[in-house]
Amino acid sequence: MIVIKGINASPGIAIGKAYVMEDEEIVVNRIELPKELLRAEVKRFKAAQKATHRDLDAAEGKVLKVLGKQHAKLIDAHRLILRDALITQDVPKRILNECVNAEFALSEALEAVNQQFEKMEDEFFRERRHDLFDVGKRLLSHLLKQSKKSLSDIEYNCVLIARNLLPSDTLGLHETKILGFATDLGGKTSHTAILAQSLEIPAVVGLSDISRRVKTGDHIILDGDQGMVIINPGPETIAKYQRAQQKSLQEERALEPLRGQPAVTLDGKNFKLEANLDSPEELKTIVALQADGIGLFRTEYLFLNRTVPPTEEEQVKAYQQAVKALEPKPVVIRTADIGGDRLSQLGIEGPKSETNPFMGLRGVRLFLRHTDLFKTQLRSILRASSKGKVKVLIPMVSSIGEINGVRRLLAQAQAELQAEGLDTTGKVELGIMIEIPSAALMLESFLPLIDFVSIGTNDLIQYTLAVDRINEHVTHLYDPFHPAVIRLLDHVVKTCHKKDKWVSVCGEMCSDPHAVPLLVGLGVDSLSVSPRMHLRIKQTVRALRYAQMNKLVAQALTASDSEQIRRQLADQGL
Ligand code: PEP
Ligand code: MG
C-alpha cells in the first residue's frame, strides 16, 4: 500500500480500479497493434485528416474576416501539406507495415521530414517546417481527442489518473464511469478543480508523479477531502473508507431541512445565498436547493470542446432555460472568460504558447478583440432577459476603457434588437467582476458606469499574491486569509456600499466554511456558492453573529500575517 499526498481539489471519496490516461502533450507512445485492427487504425487516421480539413475551413473564414485575403493564403499552404503524400500515403503505410498506432506513425513521418528540412541551407524553406508541424499538431490533437472520447467507452467504474486534465477534458467526465480523478499537476482553485466540484467528482491534484506510479488496473482509494491517494490499499483501509463514505452521505442528508430557509445570522442579518452554475446539469440541483438566484452563470462550457462558436439561438436557449427555471429570482450571466487554463478550440486566443496565459488574452480582453462573438453573447443575454430577471457580468476587467467598450457593444446590441422588434424592454443590469487589484483600487471611478459588483476571489487572490492558481508548487502561498486579500475585500465592499451598489462574492472562498465568517463580517450582500456546498454554507451563516464577525474583521484588518487572522478565528471557535 502506497499513500501519496496532494491537494484536495474536489471533496468526496472514490474507490475503484485505476485507469491511467496517456499524456498526449508530452509523449506519443508506440503501441503495437494486432493485424486485425490495422485497417480500423488507418480509418481513424483518415477521420482525423477530415476533421483537420474542417478546422482549416473554419480558420480560413476567420482569417479572411480579421486579416484579409493575403493571410488566408497561409491556410492554402496548410491544405497542401495535408494533401501531401507524406500525410496521405506515408502515414497509412507506416501503420500497416510497422503495425503501430496512428499517432506514432504520424510523429515518425513528421520527424523524417523534419530531418530533411534541417539540412536545407535556405532559411525560408527551413522555416516552412513550422507549417508542417502546425498541421501535424492539429492532426495529432484530433487523433488524441478520439482516444479521449474513449473515456466514455470504459465499461467499469474507475479512478482516472492523468498527468493533467484541462477544464475542457473535465466537462465530459460526468458522462463516463469515472468515479474520481488524480493528476500530477494542478491547484485547488483551477477551473478543472471547480468543474470537478460542480460535477460532484472527487479529485486530488498536484500529486507530482502519480501518473507514473500507478498502472491501469491498480486498486485506488482517492480521498478528495484530505487530498490523498492510496494505491493498492489493504482490506481494512478499504472498509474504513467505505464507512467514511456512508458517514458523509448521512451528514449531507442532515442538511436537507435547510432548503428554503433564509441565510440569516443569529442576530438577524440577512444574506442572499446564490449558486454558481458551471454546467447545465446543475440547473435542476440549484432549483431544488431553492437558492436565491444564480450569482454566477459560467458560460464557458458553451464555448469549449468545439471549433465553431455557439450560435445566438443556442445561447438564448441555454440562458432562457436557466432564467425561466429561476424566475423571479435573478440570474447573473457572465460573458465567457476564455483564455488562461480554459483554452477553446475556436482559434481565437493568443498563441497557444502564451508564456503567462493567466496574464494574457483572457475574459473581456479577448472578447473586446472578437466583438462579433461578444456581441452575439450580449444579444443572447438580452434576449433571455425577456423571460425573467437577468444581469450581465463582465470578467477580468482592469480598466475603465474596457467598461466603456462593453457599454458601447451592449448599447449596439440593444439598439439592434429593438430595430428587429424583439422584446428587451426590461432593464438588464451591468456588473463587473473584481478579480484584478487595479479594478479593486479604481472601483470608485468605475461605479457610476455599472450597477453591481461581484468579487471573484479565485483570481483576485492569484493576482494580488502573484500566485498562479493552477501551479501546485506555489499552492502553499495561495492564501485567502492573507491580510492583503482581506484589506482589498474590505475596500471593495465599503466603496460599493458608500455608493449604494450591490456587492457579492462568487469565488471559492464562499464555499469554504472557514472563510465565510470573514465574508459575513465584511457585510457583503450576497454569497454565490457551488451547489455542492450550498446547504453547508447556509448552516455556517446561520450559526454566526454578524456583529461579532464584524468586530473580527476589524481585528483582521490590523493583522500583519494570515496566521494571526487564523488564530483570531480559532479563538472564537471558528
Ligand atoms: C473567480 O475568479 O473567483 C471566479 C469566480 O471566476 P473563475 O473562477 O471562473 O475564474
Ligand atoms: Mg475568475
Coordinates of C-alpha atoms and ligand atoms in Angstrom, one line a residue:
M1 CA 0.0 0.0 0.0
I2 CA 1.4 3.4 -1.0
V3 CA -0.1 6.7 0.2
I4 CA 0.6 9.9 -1.8
K5 CA -0.3 13.3 -0.6
G6 CA -1.6 16.0 -3.0
I7 CA -4.0 18.9 -3.0
N8 CA -7.7 18.4 -2.2
A9 CA -9.4 19.7 -5.3
S10 CA -12.9 18.3 -5.0
P11 CA -14.4 16.6 -2.0
G12 CA -15.6 13.0 -1.6
I13 CA -14.2 9.6 -1.7
A14 CA -13.8 7.3 -4.7
I15 CA -12.8 3.7 -4.5
G16 CA -12.1 1.7 -7.7
K17 CA -9.6 0.5 -10.2
A18 CA -7.2 2.9 -11.8
Y19 CA -7.4 3.9 -15.5
V20 CA -4.2 5.8 -16.5
M21 CA -4.7 8.3 -19.3
E22 CA -1.8 8.7 -21.6
D23 CA -0.3 12.1 -21.7
E24 CA -0.8 13.5 -25.2
E25 CA 1.2 16.7 -24.8
I26 CA 4.5 15.1 -23.9
V27 CA 4.8 11.6 -25.4
V28 CA 3.3 9.9 -28.3
N29 CA 3.6 6.2 -27.3
R30 CA 4.3 3.5 -29.7
I31 CA 1.5 1.0 -29.4
E32 CA 1.8 -2.2 -31.3
L33 CA -1.5 -3.3 -32.8
P34 CA -2.7 -6.7 -33.9
K35 CA -3.1 -7.2 -37.6
E36 CA -6.9 -7.3 -37.5
L37 CA -7.0 -3.7 -36.0
L38 CA -4.8 -2.1 -38.6
R39 CA -7.5 -1.2 -41.2
A40 CA -9.5 0.4 -38.4
E41 CA -6.4 2.4 -37.4
V42 CA -6.0 3.7 -40.9
K43 CA -9.6 4.7 -40.9
R44 CA -9.2 6.5 -37.7
F45 CA -6.3 8.4 -39.2
K46 CA -8.4 9.3 -42.2
A47 CA -11.1 10.6 -40.0
A48 CA -8.6 12.9 -38.2
Q49 CA -7.5 14.2 -41.7
K50 CA -11.1 15.1 -42.5
A51 CA -11.6 16.8 -39.2
T52 CA -8.4 18.8 -39.8
H53 CA -9.7 19.9 -43.2
R54 CA -12.8 21.1 -41.4
D55 CA -10.6 23.0 -38.9
L56 CA -8.8 24.7 -41.8
D57 CA -12.1 25.7 -43.5
A58 CA -13.3 27.3 -40.2
A59 CA -10.0 29.0 -39.7
E60 CA -10.0 30.4 -43.2
G61 CA -13.3 32.2 -42.7
K62 CA -11.9 33.8 -39.5
V63 CA -8.6 34.8 -41.1
L64 CA -10.3 36.3 -44.1
K65 CA -12.5 38.4 -41.8
V66 CA -9.8 39.6 -39.5
L67 CA -6.6 39.7 -41.6
G68 CA -7.8 39.7 -45.2
K69 CA -7.2 37.6 -48.4
Q70 CA -3.4 37.8 -48.3
H71 CA -3.1 36.0 -45.0
A72 CA -5.8 33.5 -45.8
K73 CA -3.3 32.1 -48.4
L74 CA -1.5 30.6 -45.4
I75 CA -4.4 28.3 -44.9
D76 CA -3.9 27.0 -48.5
A77 CA -0.3 26.1 -47.7
H78 CA -1.6 24.1 -44.7
R79 CA -4.2 22.4 -47.0
L80 CA -1.4 21.4 -49.4
I81 CA 0.6 19.8 -46.6
L82 CA -2.5 17.9 -45.5
R83 CA -2.9 16.6 -49.1
D84 CA 0.8 15.7 -49.4
A85 CA 1.8 12.1 -50.0
L86 CA 3.7 12.3 -46.7
I87 CA 0.4 12.5 -44.9
T88 CA -2.0 10.7 -47.2
Q89 CA 0.3 7.7 -48.1
D90 CA 3.3 7.6 -45.8
V91 CA 1.4 7.5 -42.5
P92 CA -1.1 4.8 -43.5
K93 CA 1.9 2.8 -44.9
R94 CA 3.7 3.0 -41.6
I95 CA 0.6 1.9 -39.7
L96 CA 0.2 -1.1 -41.9
N97 CA 3.9 -2.1 -42.3
E98 CA 5.0 -1.4 -38.8
C99 CA 1.7 -2.5 -37.0
V100 CA 1.7 0.7 -34.9
N101 CA -0.9 3.3 -33.8
A102 CA -1.7 6.3 -36.0
E103 CA -0.2 8.9 -33.5
F104 CA 3.2 7.1 -33.5
A105 CA 3.2 6.6 -37.3
L106 CA 2.4 10.3 -37.8
S107 CA 5.1 11.5 -35.4
E108 CA 7.7 9.2 -37.1
A109 CA 6.8 10.5 -40.5
L110 CA 7.0 14.1 -39.4
E111 CA 10.4 13.5 -37.8
A112 CA 11.7 12.0 -41.0
V113 CA 10.7 15.1 -42.9
N114 CA 12.0 17.4 -40.2
Q115 CA 15.4 15.9 -40.7
Q116 CA 15.3 16.8 -44.4
F117 CA 14.3 20.3 -43.6
E118 CA 17.1 20.7 -41.1
K119 CA 19.6 20.0 -43.9
M120 CA 18.3 22.8 -46.1
E121 CA 20.5 25.8 -46.5
D122 CA 17.8 28.2 -47.5
E123 CA 16.3 29.7 -44.3
F124 CA 13.0 30.4 -45.9
F125 CA 12.4 26.8 -46.8
R126 CA 13.9 25.6 -43.5
E127 CA 11.3 27.7 -41.7
R128 CA 8.4 26.0 -43.7
R129 CA 8.7 23.1 -41.3
H130 CA 6.7 25.1 -38.8
D131 CA 3.7 24.9 -41.1
L132 CA 4.3 21.2 -41.3
F133 CA 4.3 20.9 -37.5
D134 CA 1.3 23.0 -37.2
V135 CA -0.7 20.7 -39.4
G136 CA 0.9 17.7 -37.6
K137 CA -0.3 19.1 -34.3
R138 CA -3.8 19.6 -35.5
L139 CA -3.9 16.0 -36.8
L140 CA -2.5 14.7 -33.5
S141 CA -5.0 16.6 -31.5
H142 CA -7.8 15.1 -33.4
L143 CA -6.4 11.6 -33.0
L144 CA -5.9 12.2 -29.3
K145 CA -9.4 13.6 -28.9
Q146 CA -10.7 10.4 -30.3
S147 CA -8.8 8.5 -27.7
K148 CA -10.1 10.9 -25.0
K149 CA -13.6 10.1 -26.3
S150 CA -12.9 6.6 -25.5
L151 CA -13.1 7.5 -21.8
S152 CA -16.8 7.3 -22.2
D153 CA -16.3 3.7 -23.6
I154 CA -14.7 2.5 -20.3
E155 CA -17.2 0.0 -19.0
Y156 CA -16.1 -0.4 -15.4
N157 CA -16.2 2.2 -12.6
C158 CA -12.7 3.6 -12.3
V159 CA -10.5 6.3 -10.9
L160 CA -8.8 8.3 -13.7
I161 CA -5.1 9.0 -13.3
A162 CA -3.6 11.6 -15.6
R163 CA -0.6 14.0 -15.8
N164 CA -3.0 16.9 -16.3
L165 CA -6.7 17.5 -17.1
L166 CA -7.9 20.7 -18.8
P167 CA -11.3 22.2 -18.0
S168 CA -12.4 21.0 -21.4
D169 CA -11.5 17.4 -20.6
T170 CA -13.2 17.6 -17.2
L171 CA -16.5 18.9 -18.7
G172 CA -17.3 15.5 -20.3
L173 CA -16.4 13.3 -17.3
H174 CA -19.9 13.1 -15.9
E175 CA -20.9 11.1 -18.9
T176 CA -18.3 8.4 -18.1
K177 CA -17.9 5.8 -15.4
I178 CA -15.1 7.8 -13.8
L179 CA -15.6 8.0 -10.1
G180 CA -12.9 10.5 -9.4
F181 CA -9.6 11.7 -10.8
A182 CA -6.0 12.3 -9.6
T183 CA -3.4 14.4 -11.5
D184 CA 0.3 15.2 -11.3
L185 CA -0.4 18.9 -11.9
G186 CA -2.9 21.5 -10.8
G187 CA -4.1 23.7 -8.0
K188 CA -7.1 23.9 -5.7
T189 CA -8.9 26.7 -7.5
S190 CA -8.0 25.8 -11.0
H191 CA -11.0 25.7 -13.3
T192 CA -10.6 21.9 -13.6
A193 CA -11.0 21.6 -9.8
I194 CA -14.0 23.9 -9.8
L195 CA -15.7 21.9 -12.5
A196 CA -14.9 18.6 -10.7
Q197 CA -16.8 20.1 -7.7
S198 CA -19.7 21.1 -9.9
L199 CA -19.9 17.6 -11.4
E200 CA -19.5 16.1 -7.9
I201 CA -16.4 14.2 -8.9
P202 CA -13.9 13.7 -6.1
A203 CA -10.5 14.9 -7.2
V204 CA -6.9 15.2 -5.9
V205 CA -4.4 17.3 -7.9
G206 CA -0.7 18.3 -7.6
L207 CA 0.5 14.7 -6.9
S208 CA 3.7 15.3 -8.9
D209 CA 4.3 11.9 -10.4
I210 CA 1.2 9.8 -9.7
S211 CA 0.7 9.1 -13.4
R212 CA 4.0 7.3 -13.5
R213 CA 3.5 5.4 -10.2
V214 CA 0.1 4.0 -10.9
K215 CA -0.7 1.3 -13.5
T216 CA -4.1 0.8 -15.1
G217 CA -5.9 -1.9 -13.0
D218 CA -4.2 -0.9 -9.7
H219 CA -6.7 -0.6 -6.8
I220 CA -7.1 3.1 -5.7
I221 CA -8.7 5.0 -2.9
L222 CA -9.0 8.7 -3.7
D223 CA -9.7 10.9 -0.8
G224 CA -10.8 14.3 -2.1
D225 CA -11.4 15.6 1.4
Q226 CA -7.8 15.1 2.7
G227 CA -6.1 15.4 -0.7
M228 CA -4.7 11.8 -0.6
V229 CA -4.4 8.9 -2.9
I230 CA -3.9 5.3 -1.7
I231 CA -2.5 2.8 -4.2
N232 CA -3.4 -0.9 -3.6
P233 CA -4.9 -0.5 -0.1
G234 CA -5.4 -3.4 2.2
P235 CA -9.0 -4.7 3.1
E236 CA -9.0 -2.8 6.4
T237 CA -8.3 0.5 4.8
I238 CA -11.0 -0.1 2.2
A239 CA -13.5 -0.9 4.9
K240 CA -12.5 2.3 6.8
Y241 CA -13.1 4.4 3.7
Q242 CA -16.4 2.8 2.9
R243 CA -17.6 3.7 6.4
A244 CA -16.4 7.3 5.8
Q245 CA -18.4 7.4 2.5
Q246 CA -21.5 6.4 4.5
K247 CA -20.9 9.0 7.1
S248 CA -20.6 11.8 4.7
L249 CA -23.8 10.8 3.0
Q250 CA -25.6 10.9 6.4
E251 CA -24.1 14.4 7.1
E252 CA -25.4 15.6 3.7
R253 CA -28.9 14.3 4.5
A254 CA -28.9 16.0 7.8
L255 CA -28.6 19.4 6.0
E256 CA -31.7 18.8 3.9
P257 CA -34.1 20.7 6.3
L258 CA -32.2 23.9 5.5
R259 CA -33.6 24.0 1.9
G260 CA -35.9 27.0 1.7
Q261 CA -34.6 28.5 5.0
P262 CA -33.0 32.0 4.8
A263 CA -29.3 32.6 5.2
V264 CA -29.8 34.8 8.3
T265 CA -27.3 35.2 11.1
L266 CA -28.3 34.6 14.8
D267 CA -28.6 38.4 15.2
G268 CA -30.9 38.8 12.2
K269 CA -28.7 40.0 9.3
N270 CA -29.9 38.5 6.0
F271 CA -27.6 37.4 3.3
K272 CA -28.5 36.3 -0.2
L273 CA -27.2 32.8 -0.8
E274 CA -27.0 32.2 -4.5
A275 CA -25.4 29.4 -6.5
N276 CA -22.8 29.2 -9.2
L277 CA -23.7 27.3 -12.4
D278 CA -20.8 25.8 -14.3
S279 CA -22.6 23.2 -16.4
P280 CA -26.2 22.8 -17.5
E281 CA -26.6 19.6 -15.4
E282 CA -26.5 21.8 -12.3
L283 CA -29.7 23.7 -13.0
K284 CA -32.0 21.1 -11.5
T285 CA -29.9 20.9 -8.3
I286 CA -29.9 24.7 -8.0
V287 CA -33.7 24.9 -8.3
A288 CA -34.1 22.1 -5.8
L289 CA -31.8 23.9 -3.4
Q290 CA -34.1 26.9 -3.6
A291 CA -31.1 29.2 -4.0
D292 CA -31.7 32.9 -4.0
G293 CA -30.6 33.1 -7.6
I294 CA -27.7 32.1 -9.9
G295 CA -25.0 34.5 -8.7
L296 CA -22.5 33.3 -11.4
F297 CA -23.5 31.6 -14.6
R298 CA -20.2 30.5 -16.0
T299 CA -20.9 30.4 -19.8
E300 CA -17.6 28.9 -20.8
Y301 CA -18.9 25.4 -21.2
L302 CA -20.8 26.6 -24.3
F303 CA -17.6 27.6 -26.0
L304 CA -15.2 24.7 -25.1
N305 CA -14.7 21.4 -27.0
R306 CA -15.9 22.8 -30.3
T307 CA -14.4 24.5 -33.3
V308 CA -17.4 26.7 -34.2
P309 CA -18.8 29.1 -31.6
P310 CA -22.3 28.7 -30.3
T311 CA -25.0 30.4 -32.3
E312 CA -27.2 33.1 -30.9
E313 CA -30.2 30.7 -30.9
E314 CA -28.2 28.1 -29.0
Q315 CA -27.1 30.6 -26.4
V316 CA -30.6 32.1 -26.0
K317 CA -32.0 28.6 -25.3
A318 CA -29.3 27.9 -22.7
Y319 CA -29.8 31.2 -20.9
Q320 CA -33.6 31.2 -21.1
Q321 CA -33.8 27.7 -19.6
A322 CA -32.0 29.0 -16.5
V323 CA -33.9 32.3 -16.4
K324 CA -37.3 30.6 -16.6
A325 CA -36.3 27.9 -14.1
L326 CA -35.2 30.6 -11.5
E327 CA -37.8 33.2 -12.2
P328 CA -38.5 35.6 -10.3
K329 CA -35.0 35.2 -8.8
P330 CA -32.1 36.8 -10.6
V331 CA -29.6 35.0 -13.0
V332 CA -26.2 36.7 -13.3
I333 CA -24.8 35.6 -16.7
R334 CA -21.1 36.2 -17.0
T335 CA -19.8 36.7 -20.5
A336 CA -17.3 34.0 -21.5
D337 CA -14.0 34.1 -19.7
I338 CA -12.0 32.1 -22.2
G339 CA -8.2 32.0 -22.0
G340 CA -5.9 31.2 -19.1
D341 CA -6.4 27.5 -18.5
R342 CA -9.7 27.5 -20.4
L343 CA -8.4 27.1 -23.9
S344 CA -11.0 26.8 -26.6
Q345 CA -10.6 25.2 -30.0
L346 CA -12.1 28.3 -31.6
G347 CA -8.7 29.6 -32.7
I348 CA -9.3 33.0 -31.1
E349 CA -6.9 33.0 -28.2
G350 CA -3.4 34.4 -28.4
P351 CA -0.6 31.9 -29.3
K352 CA -1.2 28.6 -27.6
S353 CA 2.3 29.0 -26.2
E354 CA 1.5 32.2 -24.3
T355 CA 4.2 32.3 -21.7
N356 CA 1.8 33.6 -19.0
P357 CA -1.7 32.6 -20.2
F358 CA -3.3 33.9 -17.0
M359 CA -1.8 37.3 -17.6
G360 CA -2.6 37.2 -21.3
L361 CA -5.6 37.3 -23.6
R362 CA -8.4 36.3 -21.3
G363 CA -12.0 37.3 -20.4
V364 CA -13.1 40.7 -21.6
R365 CA -9.6 41.4 -23.2
L366 CA -10.2 38.5 -25.6
F367 CA -13.8 39.3 -26.3
L368 CA -13.1 43.0 -27.0
R369 CA -10.9 41.7 -29.8
H370 CA -13.6 39.5 -31.1
T371 CA -16.5 41.8 -30.9
D372 CA -18.6 39.6 -33.2
L373 CA -18.5 36.8 -30.6
F374 CA -19.0 39.3 -27.8
K375 CA -22.0 41.0 -29.4
T376 CA -23.6 37.6 -30.2
Q377 CA -23.3 36.7 -26.5
L378 CA -24.7 40.1 -25.3
R379 CA -27.6 39.8 -27.7
S380 CA -28.4 36.3 -26.5
I381 CA -28.3 37.5 -22.8
L382 CA -30.5 40.5 -23.6
R383 CA -33.0 38.2 -25.4
A384 CA -33.1 35.8 -22.5
S385 CA -34.0 38.8 -20.3
S386 CA -37.5 38.8 -21.7
K387 CA -38.1 35.7 -19.6
G388 CA -37.1 36.9 -16.2
K389 CA -34.5 38.8 -14.2
V390 CA -31.2 38.8 -15.9
K391 CA -27.9 40.6 -15.1
V392 CA -24.8 40.8 -17.3
L393 CA -21.4 40.3 -15.6
I394 CA -18.1 41.1 -17.2
P395 CA -15.0 39.1 -16.2
M396 CA -11.3 40.2 -15.9
V397 CA -12.0 44.0 -16.0
S398 CA -8.9 46.0 -15.3
S399 CA -9.7 49.5 -16.7
I400 CA -12.4 52.0 -17.4
G401 CA -11.7 51.7 -21.1
E402 CA -12.9 48.1 -21.1
I403 CA -16.1 49.1 -19.3
N404 CA -16.8 51.8 -21.9
G405 CA -16.1 49.3 -24.6
V406 CA -18.6 46.9 -23.1
R407 CA -21.2 49.6 -22.7
R408 CA -20.9 50.6 -26.3
L409 CA -21.4 47.0 -27.5
L410 CA -24.3 46.5 -25.1
A411 CA -26.0 49.6 -26.4
Q412 CA -25.4 48.5 -30.0
A413 CA -26.9 45.1 -29.2
Q414 CA -29.9 46.7 -27.5
A415 CA -30.5 49.0 -30.5
E416 CA -30.2 46.1 -33.0
L417 CA -32.7 44.0 -31.1
Q418 CA -35.2 46.9 -30.8
A419 CA -34.9 47.5 -34.5
E420 CA -35.6 43.9 -35.1
G421 CA -38.7 44.2 -32.9
L422 CA -37.5 41.8 -30.2
D423 CA -38.7 42.4 -26.7
T424 CA -35.8 43.5 -24.5
T425 CA -37.5 46.3 -22.7
G426 CA -36.7 45.3 -19.2
K427 CA -33.6 46.9 -17.7
V428 CA -30.6 44.5 -17.7
E429 CA -28.1 45.5 -15.0
L430 CA -24.5 45.6 -15.9
G431 CA -21.9 44.4 -13.4
I432 CA -18.1 43.8 -13.4
M433 CA -16.1 41.1 -11.6
I434 CA -13.4 42.4 -9.3
E435 CA -10.6 39.9 -9.9
I436 CA -7.7 42.2 -10.6
P437 CA -6.2 44.5 -8.0
S438 CA -6.2 47.6 -10.3
A439 CA -10.0 47.2 -10.6
A440 CA -10.4 46.9 -6.9
L441 CA -8.3 50.1 -6.3
M442 CA -10.0 52.1 -9.1
L443 CA -13.5 50.9 -8.2
E444 CA -14.8 54.4 -7.1
S445 CA -14.4 55.7 -10.6
F446 CA -15.9 52.6 -12.2
L447 CA -19.1 52.6 -10.1
P448 CA -21.0 55.4 -12.0
L449 CA -20.8 53.2 -15.1
I450 CA -22.1 50.0 -13.6
D451 CA -24.9 48.6 -11.5
F452 CA -23.3 46.0 -9.3
V453 CA -20.0 44.2 -8.5
S454 CA -19.1 40.6 -8.0
I455 CA -15.8 39.7 -6.4
G456 CA -14.0 36.8 -8.0
T457 CA -11.7 35.8 -5.1
N458 CA -10.1 32.9 -7.1
D459 CA -8.5 35.3 -9.4
L460 CA -8.2 38.2 -7.0
I461 CA -6.1 36.1 -4.7
Q462 CA -3.9 34.9 -7.6
Y463 CA -3.3 38.4 -8.9
T464 CA -2.9 40.1 -5.5
L465 CA -0.4 37.5 -4.2
A466 CA 1.2 36.7 -7.6
V467 CA 0.5 33.0 -7.1
D468 CA -0.6 31.0 -10.1
R469 CA -3.9 29.3 -9.1
I470 CA -3.1 26.1 -11.1
N471 CA 0.6 25.7 -10.1
E472 CA 1.0 23.0 -7.4
H473 CA 4.4 24.3 -6.5
V474 CA 3.0 27.6 -5.1
T475 CA -0.2 26.3 -3.6
H476 CA 1.1 26.9 -0.1
L477 CA 1.3 30.6 -1.0
Y478 CA -2.3 30.8 -2.3
D479 CA -3.9 32.2 0.8
P480 CA -7.4 33.6 1.1
F481 CA -6.6 34.7 4.7
H482 CA -3.7 36.9 3.6
P483 CA -4.3 40.3 5.2
A484 CA -3.7 42.0 1.8
V485 CA -6.7 40.0 0.4
I486 CA -8.9 40.9 3.4
R487 CA -8.0 44.5 3.1
L488 CA -8.8 44.6 -0.6
L489 CA -12.1 42.9 0.0
D490 CA -12.9 45.4 2.7
H491 CA -12.1 48.2 0.4
V492 CA -14.3 46.9 -2.3
V493 CA -17.3 46.3 0.0
K494 CA -17.0 49.7 1.6
T495 CA -16.6 51.5 -1.7
C496 CA -19.7 49.8 -3.1
H497 CA -21.8 50.4 -0.1
K498 CA -20.8 54.1 0.0
K499 CA -22.5 54.4 -3.4
D500 CA -25.4 52.0 -2.6
K501 CA -24.2 49.4 -5.1
W502 CA -24.8 45.7 -4.6
V503 CA -21.7 43.6 -4.0
S504 CA -21.5 39.9 -4.0
V505 CA -18.7 37.3 -3.8
C506 CA -18.6 34.4 -6.2
G507 CA -15.2 32.8 -5.8
E508 CA -14.4 29.6 -4.0
M509 CA -13.8 31.5 -0.8
C510 CA -17.6 31.5 -0.4
S511 CA -17.6 27.7 -0.4
D512 CA -15.0 27.5 2.4
P513 CA -16.8 27.3 5.8
H514 CA -13.6 28.6 7.5
A515 CA -13.6 31.8 5.3
V516 CA -17.3 32.5 5.4
P517 CA -17.2 34.1 8.8
L518 CA -14.9 36.8 7.4
L519 CA -17.2 37.4 4.4
V520 CA -20.2 37.7 6.7
G521 CA -18.2 40.2 8.9
L522 CA -17.3 42.2 5.8
G523 CA -21.0 42.6 5.2
V524 CA -21.2 41.6 1.5
D525 CA -24.7 41.5 0.2
S526 CA -24.6 38.0 -1.3
L527 CA -22.5 34.9 -1.5
S528 CA -22.7 32.8 -4.6
V529 CA -21.7 29.2 -3.7
S530 CA -21.0 26.0 -5.5
P531 CA -24.3 24.0 -5.3
R532 CA -22.4 21.2 -3.6
M533 CA -21.6 23.4 -0.6
H534 CA -24.8 25.5 -0.6
L535 CA -26.6 24.0 2.4
R536 CA -23.3 23.6 4.3
I537 CA -22.6 27.3 3.9
K538 CA -26.1 28.2 4.8
Q539 CA -25.6 26.2 8.0
T540 CA -22.4 28.2 8.7
V541 CA -24.0 31.6 8.2
R542 CA -27.0 30.7 10.4
A543 CA -24.7 29.8 13.3
L544 CA -22.8 33.2 13.2
R545 CA -23.5 36.6 14.8
Y546 CA -22.9 39.4 12.3
A547 CA -21.9 41.9 15.0
Q548 CA -19.3 39.6 16.3
M549 CA -17.9 38.8 12.8
N550 CA -17.8 42.5 12.0
K551 CA -15.5 43.0 15.0
L552 CA -13.4 40.0 13.9
V553 CA -12.9 41.7 10.5
A554 CA -11.9 44.9 12.2
Q555 CA -9.2 42.9 14.1
A556 CA -8.2 41.0 10.9
L557 CA -7.6 44.4 9.2
T558 CA -4.9 45.1 11.7
A559 CA -3.2 41.7 11.3
S560 CA 0.3 41.5 9.8
D561 CA 0.0 37.9 8.6
S562 CA -2.6 35.3 7.8
E563 CA -1.5 33.2 10.8
Q564 CA -2.7 35.9 13.1
I565 CA -6.1 36.0 11.3
R566 CA -6.4 32.2 11.5
R567 CA -5.7 32.4 15.2
Q568 CA -8.3 35.2 15.7
L569 CA -10.8 32.9 14.0
A570 CA -9.7 29.9 16.1
D571 CA -10.0 31.9 19.3
Q572 CA -13.7 32.3 18.5
G573 CA -14.1 28.6 17.8
L574 CA -14.3 29.2 14.0
Ligands
PEP1 C1 -13.1 34.0 -9.6 O1 -12.1 34.3 -10.2 O2 -13.2 34.0 -8.4 C2 -14.2 33.5 -10.4 C3 -15.4 33.3 -9.8 O3 -14.1 33.3 -11.7 P1 -13.4 31.9 -12.3 O4 -13.1 31.0 -11.2 O5 -14.3 31.4 -13.3 O6 -12.1 32.5 -12.9
MG2 MG -12.1 34.5 -12.3

